[in-house]
Amino acid sequence: EWVAKNYFGKIDISFSQELKALGTGGAVVNALNFIHGEHFFVINGDTIINVNYELMLKFHHKTNADITVGLKLSDIKDNSYGSVIIEKDGRIKSFLEKKVGKTHNASYYNAGIYIFSKQILSDDLNVDGEFSIEYDLLPRLLVNKKIYGFSGVESFHDIGTPARLFSADNAIDKHWLGNVQFYYCNLPKV
């Protein structure tokens, strides 16, 4: 509703429904028929990020990347987020995904925003059903595809758990989000 109200019909929104959970990668492959351009953004639904989409897309084209990963500079050593090691030119050297009990010295972490070349996911990747962009796809494609990190993500808030959602709500400048408000409900304890 918010998008329709604020963009006055300037964009079309299509929904791709999963009959079963497909993971971050399977969900994107499931939606490929709705994607009409050669390059497209994928944004994790459990994050709030502040990034200049236009600059990120220009970086993607300038580097002629197959995939661009949005990165946030980290000043903490935390294993809660997937970290990334990049070359001086921005090309990603390796991914250090979340590992319980392990810390690392990576300077950037994966902010959960990507630009894909549609051809990359249309190629025969032997992927079907549930799979993860972060754990299954990116490390495998790193060997023979051009994957770059865009280090221009200005802010990143993980809202994947009730506690993190509450923390993000307290930390985010309301001016930045405009009229967006968070709503809470009593969730069953797991």
N, CA and C atoms as an extended XYZ file, in Angstrom:
570
Properties=species:S:1:pos:R:3:atomname:S:1:resname:S:1:resid:I:1 pbc="F F F"
N         0.813       -1.192        0.000 N   GLU     1
C         0.000        0.000        0.000 CA  GLU     1
C         0.860        1.261        0.000 C   GLU     1
N         1.911        1.270        0.825 N   TRP     2
C         2.765        2.450        0.923 CA  TRP     2
C         3.393        2.772       -0.432 C   TRP     2
N         3.892        1.756       -1.137 N   VAL     3
C         4.523        1.972       -2.442 CA  VAL     3
C         3.503        2.517       -3.430 C   VAL     3
N         2.331        1.885       -3.494 N   ALA     4
C         1.297        2.339       -4.428 CA  ALA     4
C         0.883        3.773       -4.153 C   ALA     4
N         0.771        4.111       -2.882 N   LYS     5
C         0.347        5.456       -2.493 CA  LYS     5
C         1.415        6.501       -2.826 C   LYS     5
N         2.675        6.174       -2.619 N   ASN     6
C         3.753        7.136       -2.783 CA  ASN     6
C         4.345        7.203       -4.186 C   ASN     6
N         4.140        6.182       -4.981 N   TYR     7
C         4.715        6.189       -6.331 CA  TYR     7
C         3.665        6.379       -7.415 C   TYR     7
N         2.403        6.486       -7.039 N   PHE     8
C         1.309        6.853       -7.941 CA  PHE     8
C         1.347        6.092       -9.264 C   PHE     8
N         1.501        4.768       -9.203 N   GLY     9
C         1.438        3.962      -10.408 CA  GLY     9
C         2.667        4.035      -11.286 C   GLY     9
N         3.773        4.599      -10.802 N   LYS    10
C         4.979        4.726      -11.614 CA  LYS    10
C         5.764        3.425      -11.709 C   LYS    10
N         5.423        2.459      -10.890 N   ILE    11
C         6.112        1.176      -10.941 CA  ILE    11
C         5.087        0.052      -10.909 C   ILE    11
N         5.461       -1.066      -11.498 N   ASP    12
C         4.624       -2.255      -11.452 CA  ASP    12
C         5.220       -3.212      -10.431 C   ASP    12
N         4.376       -3.811       -9.634 N   ILE    13
C         4.819       -4.773       -8.643 CA  ILE    13
C         4.162       -6.110       -8.949 C   ILE    13
N         4.979       -7.148       -9.056 N   SER    14
C         4.483       -8.505       -9.244 CA  SER    14
C         4.926       -9.340       -8.058 C   SER    14
N         4.148      -10.335       -7.717 N   PHE    15
C         4.473      -11.208       -6.604 CA  PHE    15
C         4.678      -12.625       -7.110 C   PHE    15
N         5.724      -13.249       -6.628 N   SER    16
C         6.010      -14.641       -6.939 CA  SER    16
C         5.763      -15.437       -5.667 C   SER    16
N         4.861      -16.392       -5.743 N   GLN    17
C         4.495      -17.146       -4.544 CA  GLN    17
C         5.253      -18.462       -4.498 C   GLN    17
N         5.767      -18.776       -3.317 N   GLU    18
C         6.443      -20.053       -3.089 CA  GLU    18
C         5.434      -21.022       -2.489 C   GLU    18
N         5.329      -22.209       -3.073 N   LEU    19
C         4.444      -23.225       -2.504 CA  LEU    19
C         5.105      -23.915       -1.315 C   LEU    19
N         6.435      -23.861       -1.287 N   LYS    20
C         7.206      -24.314       -0.127 CA  LYS    20
C         8.411      -23.385       -0.022 C   LYS    20
N         9.013      -23.318        1.142 N   ALA    21
C        10.157      -22.422        1.344 CA  ALA    21
C        11.293      -22.819        0.414 C   ALA    21
N        11.811      -21.826       -0.331 N   LEU    22
C        12.847      -22.093       -1.327 CA  LEU    22
C        14.201      -21.500       -0.972 C   LEU    22
N        14.302      -20.818        0.157 N   GLY    23
C        15.564      -20.170        0.504 CA  GLY    23
C        15.762      -18.914       -0.318 C   GLY    23
N        16.824      -18.175       -0.025 N   THR    24
C        17.056      -16.907       -0.723 CA  THR    24
C        17.300      -17.106       -2.213 C   THR    24
N        18.006      -18.157       -2.586 N   GLY    25
C        18.301      -18.409       -3.998 CA  GLY    25
C        17.130      -18.993       -4.755 C   GLY    25
N        16.466      -19.974       -4.162 N   GLY    26
C        15.318      -20.598       -4.817 CA  GLY    26
C        14.192      -19.607       -5.061 C   GLY    26
N        14.021      -18.674       -4.141 N   ALA    27
C        12.978      -17.653       -4.304 CA  ALA    27
C        13.255      -16.773       -5.522 C   ALA    27
N        14.525      -16.432       -5.733 N   VAL    28
C        14.886      -15.594       -6.886 CA  VAL    28
C        14.676      -16.362       -8.185 C   VAL    28
N        15.134      -17.608       -8.234 N   VAL    29
C        14.941      -18.427       -9.438 CA  VAL    29
C        13.452      -18.602       -9.715 C   VAL    29
N        12.659      -18.777       -8.667 N   ASN    30
C        11.213      -18.919       -8.807 CA  ASN    30
C        10.572      -17.675       -9.430 C   ASN    30
N        11.185      -16.516       -9.234 N   ALA    31
C        10.625      -15.250       -9.724 CA  ALA    31
C        11.219      -14.804      -11.058 C   ALA    31
N        12.119      -15.578      -11.659 N   LEU    32
C        12.800      -15.139      -12.889 CA  LEU    32
C        11.840      -14.763      -14.015 C   LEU    32
N        10.706      -15.422      -14.128 N   ASN    33
C         9.750      -15.098      -15.196 CA  ASN    33
C         9.155      -13.707      -15.063 C   ASN    33
N         9.227      -13.123      -13.869 N   PHE    34
C         8.706      -11.777      -13.646 CA  PHE    34
C         9.750      -10.704      -13.925 C   PHE    34
N        10.986      -11.105      -14.127 N   ILE    35
C        12.083      -10.149      -14.306 CA  ILE    35
C        12.287       -9.920      -15.799 C   ILE    35
N        12.137       -8.646      -16.214 N   HIS    36
C        12.189       -8.336      -17.637 CA  HIS    36
C        13.505       -7.712      -18.069 C   HIS    36
N        14.269       -7.154      -17.150 N   GLY    37
C        15.542       -6.523      -17.502 CA  GLY    37
C        16.694       -7.505      -17.456 C   GLY    37
N        17.838       -7.079      -17.958 N   GLU    38
C        19.038       -7.914      -17.947 CA  GLU    38
C        19.697       -7.926      -16.568 C   GLU    38
N        19.579       -6.832      -15.823 N   HIS    39
C        20.166       -6.725      -14.492 CA  HIS    39
C        19.051       -6.378      -13.510 C   HIS    39
N        19.117       -6.946      -12.312 N   PHE    40
C        18.060       -6.685      -11.335 CA  PHE    40
C        18.610       -6.758       -9.920 C   PHE    40
N        17.931       -6.048       -9.026 N   PHE    41
C        18.285       -6.027       -7.607 CA  PHE    41
C        17.583       -7.174       -6.878 C   PHE    41
N        18.258       -7.732       -5.902 N   VAL    42
C        17.680       -8.674       -4.952 CA  VAL    42
C        17.999       -8.104       -3.574 C   VAL    42
N        16.974       -7.968       -2.740 N   ILE    43
C        17.161       -7.388       -1.406 CA  ILE    43
C        16.549       -8.341       -0.387 C   ILE    43
N        17.356       -8.758        0.575 N   ASN    44
C        16.833       -9.629        1.632 CA  ASN    44
C        15.703       -8.922        2.366 C   ASN    44
N        14.661       -9.657        2.664 N   GLY    45
C        13.482       -9.080        3.307 CA  GLY    45
C        13.623       -8.855        4.798 C   GLY    45
N        14.686       -9.360        5.396 N   ASP    46
C        14.846       -9.192        6.844 CA  ASP    46
C        15.906       -8.158        7.185 C   ASP    46
N        16.091       -7.186        6.293 N   THR    47
C        17.045       -6.105        6.543 CA  THR    47
C        16.446       -4.765        6.131 C   THR    47
N        16.902       -3.729        6.775 N   ILE    48
C        16.606       -2.365        6.353 CA  ILE    48
C        17.957       -1.753        6.023 C   ILE    48
N        18.097       -1.291        4.806 N   ILE    49
C        19.385       -0.737        4.385 CA  ILE    49
C        19.200        0.643        3.789 C   ILE    49
N        20.255        1.419        3.861 N   ASN    50
C        20.297        2.724        3.220 CA  ASN    50
C        21.451        2.676        2.238 C   ASN    50
N        21.117        2.679        0.953 N   VAL    51
C        22.132        2.587       -0.099 CA  VAL    51
C        21.660        3.428       -1.282 C   VAL    51
N        22.597        3.991       -2.008 N   ASN    52
C        22.270        4.716       -3.223 CA  ASN    52
C        22.208        3.690       -4.356 C   ASN    52
N        20.985        3.303       -4.733 N   TYR    53
C        20.784        2.254       -5.731 CA  TYR    53
C        21.395        2.637       -7.072 C   TYR    53
N        21.297        3.904       -7.426 N   GLU    54
C        21.839        4.357       -8.701 CA  GLU    54
C        23.358        4.191       -8.740 C   GLU    54
N        24.046        4.580       -7.647 N   LEU    55
C        25.501        4.406       -7.595 CA  LEU    55
C        25.899        2.937       -7.620 C   LEU    55
N        25.129        2.119       -6.930 N   MET    56
C        25.429        0.688       -6.920 CA  MET    56
C        25.278        0.101       -8.320 C   MET    56
N        24.239        0.504       -9.039 N   LEU    57
C        24.032        0.014      -10.406 CA  LEU    57
C        25.129        0.514      -11.343 C   LEU    57
N        25.549        1.777      -11.188 N   LYS    58
C        26.654        2.306      -11.997 CA  LYS    58
C        27.936        1.523      -11.735 C   LYS    58
N        28.207        1.196      -10.468 N   PHE    59
C        29.373        0.384      -10.106 CA  PHE    59
C        29.291       -0.990      -10.770 C   PHE    59
N        28.120       -1.586      -10.746 N   HIS    60
C        27.889       -2.903      -11.362 CA  HIS    60
C        28.238       -2.864      -12.847 C   HIS    60
N        27.771       -1.833      -13.530 N   HIS    61
C        28.045       -1.711      -14.968 CA  HIS    61
C        29.509       -1.364      -15.233 C   HIS    61
N        30.077       -0.470      -14.427 N   LYS    62
C        31.471       -0.047      -14.617 CA  LYS    62
C        32.433       -1.230      -14.483 C   LYS    62
N        32.176       -2.106      -13.534 N   THR    63
C        33.052       -3.256      -13.318 CA  THR    63
C        32.696       -4.421      -14.227 C   THR    63
N        31.597       -4.301      -14.955 N   ASN    64
C        31.115       -5.382      -15.817 CA  ASN    64
C        30.925       -6.665      -15.009 C   ASN    64
N        30.387       -6.501      -13.799 N   ALA    65
C        30.212       -7.624      -12.879 CA  ALA    65
C        29.068       -8.524      -13.308 C   ALA    65
N        29.199       -9.790      -12.985 N   ASP    66
C        28.085      -10.725      -13.134 CA  ASP    66
C        27.143      -10.576      -11.943 C   ASP    66
N        27.739      -10.354      -10.772 N   ILE    67
C        26.980      -10.144       -9.538 CA  ILE    67
C        27.691       -9.064       -8.733 C   ILE    67
N        26.925       -8.153       -8.170 N   THR    68
C        27.466       -7.153       -7.246 CA  THR    68
C        26.792       -7.370       -5.902 C   THR    68
N        27.597       -7.404       -4.853 N   VAL    69
C        27.109       -7.613       -3.491 CA  VAL    69
C        27.264       -6.301       -2.724 C   VAL    69
N        26.195       -5.807       -2.115 N   GLY    70
C        26.266       -4.608       -1.287 CA  GLY    70
C        26.982       -4.923        0.017 C   GLY    70
N        27.980       -4.109        0.346 N   LEU    71
C        28.794       -4.346        1.538 CA  LEU    71
C        28.693       -3.174        2.501 C   LEU    71
N        28.744       -3.493        3.784 N   LYS    72
C        28.784       -2.484        4.840 CA  LYS    72
C        30.116       -2.607        5.553 C   LYS    72
N        30.804       -1.488        5.692 N   LEU    73
C        32.061       -1.459        6.424 CA  LEU    73
C        31.780       -1.795        7.880 C   LEU    73
N        32.553       -2.703        8.433 N   SER    74
C        32.332       -3.148        9.799 CA  SER    74
C        33.448       -2.676       10.705 C   SER    74
N        33.059       -2.230       11.883 N   ASP    75
C        34.068       -1.850       12.864 CA  ASP    75
C        34.075       -2.833       14.032 C   ASP    75
N        33.337       -3.916       13.876 N   ILE    76
C        33.289       -4.923       14.939 CA  ILE    76
C        33.647       -6.291       14.378 C   ILE    76
N        34.126       -7.148       15.231 N   LYS    77
C        34.385       -8.540       14.857 CA  LYS    77
C        33.195       -9.340       15.353 C   LYS    77
N        32.324       -9.721       14.422 N   ASP    78
C        31.071      -10.359       14.781 CA  ASP    78
C        30.817      -11.508       13.810 C   ASP    78
N        30.459      -12.652       14.331 N   ASN    79
C        30.177      -13.784       13.459 CA  ASN    79
C        28.693      -13.914       13.129 C   ASN    79
N        27.878      -12.903       13.458 N   SER    80
C        26.450      -12.957       13.171 CA  SER    80
C        26.130      -12.641       11.719 C   SER    80
N        27.075      -12.088       11.002 N   TYR    81
C        26.838      -11.682        9.622 CA  TYR    81
C        27.904      -12.295        8.725 C   TYR    81
N        27.509      -12.560        7.482 N   GLY    82
C        28.464      -13.063        6.519 CA  GLY    82
C        29.439      -11.961        6.145 C   GLY    82
N        30.716      -12.263        6.215 N   SER    83
C        31.746      -11.270        5.911 CA  SER    83
C        32.379      -11.544        4.558 C   SER    83
N        33.044      -10.512        4.042 N   VAL    84
C        33.585      -10.577        2.688 CA  VAL    84
C        35.001      -10.018        2.679 C   VAL    84
N        35.877      -10.701        1.966 N   ILE    85
C        37.241      -10.214        1.736 CA  ILE    85
C        37.276       -9.739        0.280 C   ILE    85
N        37.701       -8.474        0.069 N   ILE    86
C        37.725       -7.931       -1.296 CA  ILE    86
C        39.139       -7.526       -1.702 C   ILE    86
N        39.368       -7.544       -3.020 N   GLU    87
C        40.609       -7.060       -3.608 CA  GLU    87
C        40.549       -5.534       -3.656 C   GLU    87
N        41.648       -4.897       -4.015 N   LYS    88
C        41.681       -3.428       -4.089 CA  LYS    88
C        40.699       -2.871       -5.112 C   LYS    88
N        40.454       -3.616       -6.192 N   ASP    89
C        39.540       -3.139       -7.234 CA  ASP    89
C        38.072       -3.440       -6.908 C   ASP    89
N        37.821       -4.059       -5.754 N   GLY    90
C        36.457       -4.364       -5.351 CA  GLY    90
C        36.016       -5.780       -5.659 C   GLY    90
N        36.829       -6.517       -6.407 N   ARG    91
C        36.457       -7.900       -6.711 CA  ARG    91
C        36.506       -8.722       -5.425 C   ARG    91
N        35.496       -9.549       -5.247 N   ILE    92
C        35.419      -10.349       -4.027 CA  ILE    92
C        36.375      -11.531       -4.110 C   ILE    92
N        37.176      -11.652       -3.072 N   LYS    93
C        38.174      -12.717       -2.988 CA  LYS    93
C        37.598      -13.947       -2.280 C   LYS    93
N        36.845      -13.714       -1.195 N   SER    94
C        36.252      -14.846       -0.482 CA  SER    94
C        35.088      -14.390        0.388 C   SER    94
N        34.258      -15.359        0.725 N   PHE    95
C        33.128      -15.147        1.613 CA  PHE    95
C        33.382      -15.919        2.897 C   PHE    95
N        33.133      -15.286        4.004 N   LEU    96
C        33.233      -15.931        5.320 CA  LEU    96
C        31.835      -15.885        5.916 C   LEU    96
N        31.031      -16.887        5.631 N   GLU    97
C        29.650      -16.857        6.103 CA  GLU    97
C        29.581      -17.116        7.597 C   GLU    97
N        28.420      -16.826        8.162 N   LYS    98
C        28.196      -16.908        9.604 CA  LYS    98
C        28.657      -18.270       10.124 C   LYS    98
N        29.485      -18.245       11.150 N   LYS    99
C        29.949      -19.484       11.760 CA  LYS    99
C        29.892      -19.327       13.270 C   LYS    99
N        29.131      -20.178       13.898 N   VAL   100
C        28.966      -20.117       15.344 CA  VAL   100
C        30.312      -20.361       16.024 C   VAL   100
N        30.630      -19.478       16.958 N   GLY   101
C        31.843      -19.646       17.747 CA  GLY   101
C        33.124      -19.191       17.074 C   GLY   101
N        33.047      -18.659       15.854 N   LYS   102
C        34.253      -18.220       15.155 CA  LYS   102
C        34.202      -16.716       14.955 C   LYS   102
N        35.318      -16.062       15.154 N   THR   103
C        35.418      -14.637       14.849 CA  THR   103
C        36.386      -14.481       13.689 C   THR   103
N        36.379      -13.320       13.083 N   HIS   104
C        37.228      -13.085       11.921 CA  HIS   104
C        37.632      -11.625       11.894 C   HIS   104
N        38.535      -11.304       10.999 N   ASN   105
C        39.042       -9.931       10.899 CA  ASN   105
C        38.584       -9.220        9.629 C   ASN   105
N        37.525       -9.697        8.987 N   ALA   106
C        37.059       -9.080        7.754 CA  ALA   106
C        36.539       -7.673        8.031 C   ALA   106
N        36.769       -6.765        7.087 N   SER   107
C        36.359       -5.376        7.262 CA  SER   107
C        34.955       -5.089        6.748 C   SER   107
N        34.417       -5.957        5.912 N   TYR   108
C        33.106       -5.728        5.315 CA  TYR   108
C        32.195       -6.910        5.598 C   TYR   108
N        30.911       -6.615        5.718 N   TYR   109
C        29.972       -7.721        5.772 CA  TYR   109
C        28.897       -7.549        4.713 C   TYR   109
N        28.318       -8.671        4.340 N   ASN   110
C        27.290       -8.747        3.319 CA  ASN   110
C        26.020       -8.110        3.878 C   ASN   110
N        25.535       -7.062        3.200 N   ALA   111
C        24.357       -6.328        3.668 CA  ALA   111
C        23.055       -6.903        3.121 C   ALA   111
N        23.117       -7.973        2.348 N   GLY   112
C        21.891       -8.612        1.869 CA  GLY   112
C        21.233       -7.898        0.713 C   GLY   112
N        22.017       -7.166       -0.077 N   ILE   113
C        21.502       -6.547       -1.298 CA  ILE   113
C        22.447       -6.923       -2.434 C   ILE   113
N        21.868       -7.294       -3.572 N   TYR   114
C        22.647       -7.800       -4.701 CA  TYR   114
C        22.122       -7.219       -6.006 C   TYR   114
N        22.998       -7.155       -6.996 N   ILE   115
C        22.576       -6.940       -8.380 CA  ILE   115
C        23.051       -8.166       -9.145 C   ILE   115
N        22.126       -8.806       -9.827 N   PHE   116
C        22.436       -9.984      -10.630 CA  PHE   116
C        22.279       -9.667      -12.103 C   PHE   116
N        23.110      -10.268      -12.900 N   SER   117
C        22.860      -10.348      -14.329 CA  SER   117
C        21.897      -11.523      -14.490 C   SER   117
N        20.786      -11.317      -15.166 N   LYS   118
C        19.786      -12.375      -15.300 CA  LYS   118
C        20.393      -13.618      -15.942 C   LYS   118
N        21.341      -13.419      -16.833 N   GLN   119
C        21.966      -14.544      -17.521 CA  GLN   119
C        22.628      -15.513      -16.542 C   GLN   119
N        23.190      -14.982      -15.461 N   ILE   120
C        23.862      -15.829      -14.470 CA  ILE   120
C        22.896      -16.850      -13.895 C   ILE   120
N        21.681      -16.425      -13.579 N   LEU   121
C        20.704      -17.343      -12.996 CA  LEU   121
C        19.956      -18.135      -14.058 C   LEU   121
N        20.020      -17.691      -15.303 N   SER   122
C        19.365      -18.415      -16.382 CA  SER   122
C        20.261      -19.528      -16.914 C   SER   122
N        21.575      -19.389      -16.713 N   ASP   123
C        22.514      -20.433      -17.133 CA  ASP   123
C        22.195      -21.722      -16.394 C   ASP   123
N        22.695      -22.802      -16.906 N   ASP   124
C        22.478      -24.097      -16.273 CA  ASP   124
C        23.332      -24.198      -15.017 C   ASP   124
N        22.761      -23.795      -13.891 N   LEU   125
C        23.495      -23.824      -12.625 CA  LEU   125
C        23.231      -25.101      -11.840 C   LEU   125
N        22.379      -25.965      -12.372 N   ASN   126
C        21.984      -27.174      -11.656 CA  ASN   126
C        21.432      -26.849      -10.274 C   ASN   126
N        20.611      -25.829      -10.229 N   VAL   127
C        19.952      -25.480       -8.980 CA  VAL   127
C        18.453      -25.666       -9.176 C   VAL   127
N        17.852      -26.288       -8.217 N   ASP   128
C        16.418      -26.508       -8.282 CA  ASP   128
C        15.912      -26.607       -6.854 C   ASP   128
N        14.803      -25.983       -6.595 N   GLY   129
C        14.254      -26.043       -5.258 CA  GLY   129
C        14.954      -25.100       -4.304 C   GLY   129
N        15.106      -25.538       -3.067 N   GLU   130
C        15.639      -24.686       -2.009 CA  GLU   130
C        17.160      -24.592       -2.086 C   GLU   130
N        17.664      -23.338       -2.077 N   PHE   131
C        19.094      -23.100       -1.932 CA  PHE   131
C        19.323      -21.670       -1.497 C   PHE   131
N        20.510      -21.418       -1.000 N   SER   132
C        20.859      -20.126       -0.426 CA  SER   132
C        21.797      -19.362       -1.354 C   SER   132
N        21.507      -18.072       -1.553 N   ILE   133
C        22.432      -17.216       -2.310 CA  ILE   133
C        23.768      -17.171       -1.578 C   ILE   133
N        23.709      -16.955       -0.267 N   GLU   134
C        24.916      -16.712        0.522 CA  GLU   134
C        25.780      -17.957        0.699 C   GLU   134
N        25.168      -19.088        0.984 N   TYR   135
C        25.939      -20.298        1.299 CA  TYR   135
C        26.199      -21.181        0.082 C   TYR   135
N        25.239      -21.266       -0.835 N   ASP   136
C        25.347      -22.206       -1.948 CA  ASP   136
C        25.800      -21.567       -3.261 C   ASP   136
N        25.216      -20.429       -3.607 N   LEU   137
C        25.448      -19.853       -4.929 CA  LEU   137
C        26.723      -19.019       -5.019 C   LEU   137
N        26.858      -18.005       -4.178 N   LEU   138
C        28.002      -17.089       -4.299 CA  LEU   138
C        29.356      -17.783       -4.184 C   LEU   138
N        29.586      -18.630       -3.188 N   PRO   139
C        30.903      -19.284       -3.112 CA  PRO   139
C        31.209      -20.139       -4.338 C   PRO   139
N        30.187      -20.784       -4.897 N   ARG   140
C        30.390      -21.630       -6.081 CA  ARG   140
C        30.712      -20.797       -7.322 C   ARG   140
N        30.033      -19.655       -7.479 N   LEU   141
C        30.244      -18.824       -8.664 CA  LEU   141
C        31.514      -17.990       -8.577 C   LEU   141
N        32.044      -17.834       -7.382 N   LEU   142
C        33.252      -17.023       -7.179 CA  LEU   142
C        34.428      -17.538       -8.005 C   LEU   142
N        34.434      -18.808       -8.278 N   VAL   143
C        35.534      -19.445       -9.010 CA  VAL   143
C        35.615      -18.955      -10.458 C   VAL   143
N        34.469      -18.793      -11.130 N   ASN   144
C        34.523      -18.479      -12.562 CA  ASN   144
C        33.641      -17.310      -13.012 C   ASN   144
N        33.083      -16.560      -12.074 N   LYS   145
C        32.265      -15.394      -12.427 CA  LYS   145
C        32.843      -14.152      -11.773 C   LYS   145
N        32.507      -12.996      -12.346 N   LYS   146
C        32.987      -11.721      -11.800 CA  LYS   146
C        32.007      -11.232      -10.743 C   LYS   146
N        32.415      -11.378       -9.484 N   ILE   147
C        31.580      -10.955       -8.360 CA  ILE   147
C        32.320       -9.837       -7.642 C   ILE   147
N        31.689       -8.672       -7.594 N   TYR   148
C        32.291       -7.483       -6.990 CA  TYR   148
C        31.506       -7.060       -5.759 C   TYR   148
N        32.187       -6.379       -4.856 N   GLY   149
C        31.558       -5.836       -3.666 CA  GLY   149
C        31.451       -4.324       -3.770 C   GLY   149
N        30.242       -3.814       -3.601 N   PHE   150
C        29.993       -2.368       -3.584 CA  PHE   150
C        29.978       -1.932       -2.128 C   PHE   150
N        30.978       -1.154       -1.739 N   SER   151
C        31.138       -0.806       -0.325 CA  SER   151
C        30.397        0.475        0.067 C   SER   151
N        29.338        0.807       -0.653 N   GLY   152
C        28.626        2.050       -0.411 CA  GLY   152
C        27.358        1.923        0.413 C   GLY   152
N        27.131        0.784        1.076 N   VAL   153
C        25.953        0.669        1.934 CA  VAL   153
C        26.192        1.551        3.155 C   VAL   153
N        25.326        2.542        3.331 N   GLU   154
C        25.527        3.533        4.397 CA  GLU   154
C        25.084        3.031        5.758 C   GLU   154
N        23.960        2.341        5.808 N   SER   155
C        23.516        1.777        7.080 CA  SER   155
C        22.801        0.468        6.812 C   SER   155
N        22.829       -0.384        7.816 N   PHE   156
C        22.293       -1.734        7.700 CA  PHE   156
C        21.697       -2.120        9.045 C   PHE   156
N        20.466       -2.587        9.029 N   HIS   157
C        19.810       -3.042       10.255 CA  HIS   157
C        19.174       -4.401        9.978 C   HIS   157
N        19.614       -5.392       10.701 N   ASP   158
C        19.051       -6.735       10.621 CA  ASP   158
C        17.762       -6.735       11.430 C   ASP   158
N        16.655       -7.127       10.806 N   ILE   159
C        15.376       -7.199       11.520 CA  ILE   159
C        14.826       -8.624       11.461 C   ILE   159
N        15.723       -9.610       11.402 N   GLY   160
C        15.339      -11.001       11.236 CA  GLY   160
C        14.828      -11.692       12.487 C   GLY   160
N        14.936      -11.064       13.629 N   THR   161
C        14.386      -11.625       14.865 CA  THR   161
C        13.606      -10.521       15.572 C   THR   161
N        12.663      -10.879       16.436 N   PRO   162
C        11.927       -9.824       17.161 CA  PRO   162
C        12.854       -8.884       17.930 C   PRO   162
N        13.894       -9.419       18.551 N   ALA   163
C        14.818       -8.568       19.317 CA  ALA   163
C        15.553       -7.592       18.401 C   ALA   163
N        15.981       -8.061       17.236 N   ARG   164
C        16.693       -7.175       16.304 CA  ARG   164
C        15.755       -6.159       15.675 C   ARG   164
N        14.509       -6.550       15.438 N   LEU   165
C        13.522       -5.601       14.925 CA  LEU   165
C        13.315       -4.480       15.931 C   LEU   165
N        13.155       -4.827       17.193 N   PHE   166
C        12.972       -3.831       18.244 CA  PHE   166
C        14.200       -2.927       18.344 C   PHE   166
N        15.377       -3.518       18.279 N   SER   167
C        16.623       -2.752       18.344 CA  SER   167
C        16.733       -1.790       17.160 C   SER   167
N        16.382       -2.255       15.968 N   ALA   168
C        16.440       -1.396       14.775 CA  ALA   168
C        15.451       -0.248       14.893 C   ALA   168
N        14.260       -0.534       15.417 N   ASP   169
C        13.248        0.505       15.575 CA  ASP   169
C        13.762        1.606       16.491 C   ASP   169
N        14.504        1.251       17.513 N   ASN   170
C        15.056        2.241       18.435 CA  ASN   170
C        16.237        2.991       17.844 C   ASN   170
N        16.954        2.373       16.913 N   ALA   171
C        18.190        2.961       16.391 CA  ALA   171
C        17.991        3.825       15.150 C   ALA   171
N        16.923        3.579       14.417 N   ILE   172
C        16.750        4.235       13.116 CA  ILE   172
C        16.151        5.630       13.274 C   ILE   172
N        16.738        6.540       12.562 N   ASP   173
C        16.225        7.914       12.523 CA  ASP   173
C        14.899        7.911       11.773 C   ASP   173
N        13.837        8.332       12.424 N   LYS   174
C        12.507        8.323       11.797 CA  LYS   174
C        12.455        9.205       10.545 C   LYS   174
N        13.288       10.234       10.495 N   HIS   175
C        13.314       11.088        9.303 CA  HIS   175
C        13.771       10.296        8.084 C   HIS   175
N        14.739        9.396        8.303 N   TRP   176
C        15.263        8.594        7.198 CA  TRP   176
C        14.190        7.704        6.605 C   TRP   176
N        13.315        7.133        7.460 N   LEU   177
C        12.274        6.241        6.978 CA  LEU   177
C        10.952        6.949        6.686 C   LEU   177
N        10.865        8.224        6.961 N   GLY   178
C         9.619        8.932        6.697 CA  GLY   178
C         8.497        8.433        7.579 C   GLY   178
N         7.403        8.013        6.976 N   ASN   179
C         6.231        7.602        7.741 CA  ASN   179
C         6.164        6.108        8.028 C   ASN   179
N         7.238        5.379        7.763 N   VAL   180
C         7.226        3.944        8.024 CA  VAL   180
C         7.240        3.709        9.522 C   VAL   180
N         6.397        2.820        9.973 N   GLN   181
C         6.357        2.472       11.390 CA  GLN   181
C         6.443        0.964       11.522 C   GLN   181
N         7.035        0.501       12.621 N   PHE   182
C         7.102       -0.921       12.904 CA  PHE   182
C         5.919       -1.303       13.762 C   PHE   182
N         5.357       -2.463       13.519 N   TYR   183
C         4.259       -2.981       14.312 CA  TYR   183
C         4.680       -4.304       14.904 C   TYR   183
N         4.372       -4.503       16.146 N   TYR   184
C         4.777       -5.704       16.853 CA  TYR   184
C         3.546       -6.508       17.238 C   TYR   184
N         3.705       -7.790       17.307 N   CYS   185
C         2.651       -8.656       17.810 CA  CYS   185
C         3.303       -9.642       18.770 C   CYS   185
N         2.516      -10.280       19.548 N   ASN   186
C         3.053      -11.291       20.452 CA  ASN   186
C         3.365      -12.533       19.648 C   ASN   186
N         4.643      -12.861       19.568 N   LEU   187
C         5.070      -14.030       18.823 CA  LEU   187
C         5.263      -15.189       19.789 C   LEU   187
N         4.950      -16.409       19.344 N   PRO   188
C         5.189      -17.558       20.225 CA  PRO   188
C         6.684      -17.725       20.450 C   PRO   188
N         7.052      -18.109       21.669 N   LYS   189
C         8.470      -18.348       21.972 CA  LYS   189
C         8.865      -19.684       21.401 C   LYS   189
N        10.035      -19.684       20.761 N   VAL   190
C        10.519      -20.927       20.138 CA  VAL   190
C        11.648      -21.507       20.928 C   VAL   190
